[in-house]
C-alpha atoms as one frame of an Amber mdcrd trajectory, in Angstrom:
protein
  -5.677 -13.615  24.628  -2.695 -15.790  24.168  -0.528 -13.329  22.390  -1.505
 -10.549  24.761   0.228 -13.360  27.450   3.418 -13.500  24.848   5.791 -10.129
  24.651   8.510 -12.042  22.195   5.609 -12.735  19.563   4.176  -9.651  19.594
   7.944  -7.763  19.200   8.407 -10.357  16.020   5.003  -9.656  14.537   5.636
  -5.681  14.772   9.394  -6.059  13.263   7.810  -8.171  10.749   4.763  -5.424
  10.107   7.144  -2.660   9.967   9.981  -4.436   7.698   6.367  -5.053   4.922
   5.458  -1.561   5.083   8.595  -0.230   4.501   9.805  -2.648   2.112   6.507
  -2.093   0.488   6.650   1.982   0.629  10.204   1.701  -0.741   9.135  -0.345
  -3.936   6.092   1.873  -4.429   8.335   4.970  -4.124  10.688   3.686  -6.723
   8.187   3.424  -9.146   7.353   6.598  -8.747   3.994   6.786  -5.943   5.038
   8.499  -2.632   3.716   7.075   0.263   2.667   8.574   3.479   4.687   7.975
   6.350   3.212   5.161   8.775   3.629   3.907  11.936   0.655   1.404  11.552
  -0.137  -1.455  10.077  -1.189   0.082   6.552  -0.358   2.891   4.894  -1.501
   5.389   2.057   0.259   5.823  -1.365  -0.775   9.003  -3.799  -2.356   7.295
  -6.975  -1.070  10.761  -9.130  -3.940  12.058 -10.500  -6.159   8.729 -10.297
  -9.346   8.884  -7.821  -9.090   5.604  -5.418 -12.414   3.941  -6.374 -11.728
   2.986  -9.988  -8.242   1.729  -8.324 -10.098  -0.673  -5.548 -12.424  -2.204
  -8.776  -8.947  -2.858 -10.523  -7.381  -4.711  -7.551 -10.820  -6.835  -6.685
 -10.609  -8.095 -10.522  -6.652  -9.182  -9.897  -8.339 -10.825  -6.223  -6.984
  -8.088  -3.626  -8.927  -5.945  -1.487  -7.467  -2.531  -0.649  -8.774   0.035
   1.622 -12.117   2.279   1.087 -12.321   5.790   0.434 -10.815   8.271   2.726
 -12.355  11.997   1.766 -10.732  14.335   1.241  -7.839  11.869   0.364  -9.468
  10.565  -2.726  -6.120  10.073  -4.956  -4.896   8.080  -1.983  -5.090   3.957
  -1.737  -4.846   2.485   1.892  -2.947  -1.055   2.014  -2.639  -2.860   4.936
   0.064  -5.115   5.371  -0.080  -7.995   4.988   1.959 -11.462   4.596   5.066
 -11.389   2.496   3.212 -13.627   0.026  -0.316 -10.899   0.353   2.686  -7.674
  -0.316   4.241  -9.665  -3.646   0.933 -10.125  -4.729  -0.068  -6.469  -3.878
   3.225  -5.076  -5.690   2.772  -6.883  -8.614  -0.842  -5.666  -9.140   0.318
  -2.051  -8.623   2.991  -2.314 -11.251   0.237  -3.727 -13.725  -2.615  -1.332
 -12.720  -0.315   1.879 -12.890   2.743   2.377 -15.220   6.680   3.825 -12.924
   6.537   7.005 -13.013  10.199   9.151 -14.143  11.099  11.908 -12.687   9.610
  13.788 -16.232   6.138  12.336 -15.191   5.915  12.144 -11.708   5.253  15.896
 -11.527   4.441  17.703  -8.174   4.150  15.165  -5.209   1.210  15.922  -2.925
């Protein structure tokens, strides 16, 4: 109820949201995953030809949760943003769990 009473926070928690996703999509993108475009507070990046479920074990054994499931979007892994400290975490689990991608293996982006 408080932060409904507080426009300022709420402005700095959304610039902070927004500057995590995309500084999080932008990484992810680098390294080859394309991400969907969000205007929320989580967002979806294609795992290539990996189904999600296999993907949420991996992160649970490194200590993150990720998203379920979304049929039909089953090569697709919702994040939701988190703190800067949740988002390095997140990052560096994605660059152990799945190798960057070149341009020579990215293949067609869906």
């Amino acid at each position: 109820a408080a932060s409904l009473k507080d426009p300022a926070a709420q402005a700095d928690v959304k610039k902070k949201t927004i500057t995590l996703r995309n500084n999080t999509s932008k990484v992810l993108e680098s390294w080859g995953y394309p991400v969907i475009p969000a205007h929320t507070n989580f967002f979806m990046v294609h795992l290539g030809d990996r189904t999600v479920q296999p993907v949420i074990e991996e992160f649970r054994k490194k200590g993150i949760l990720v998203g379920r499931p979304f049929p039909p979007m089953l090569n697709h892994l919702r994040v939701s943003v988190g703190t800067p400290e949740d988002m390095e975490k997140f990052i560096r689990a994605f660059k152990e769990i799945f190798p960057q991608k070149t341009a020579a293996t990215a293949g067609p982006q869906q």
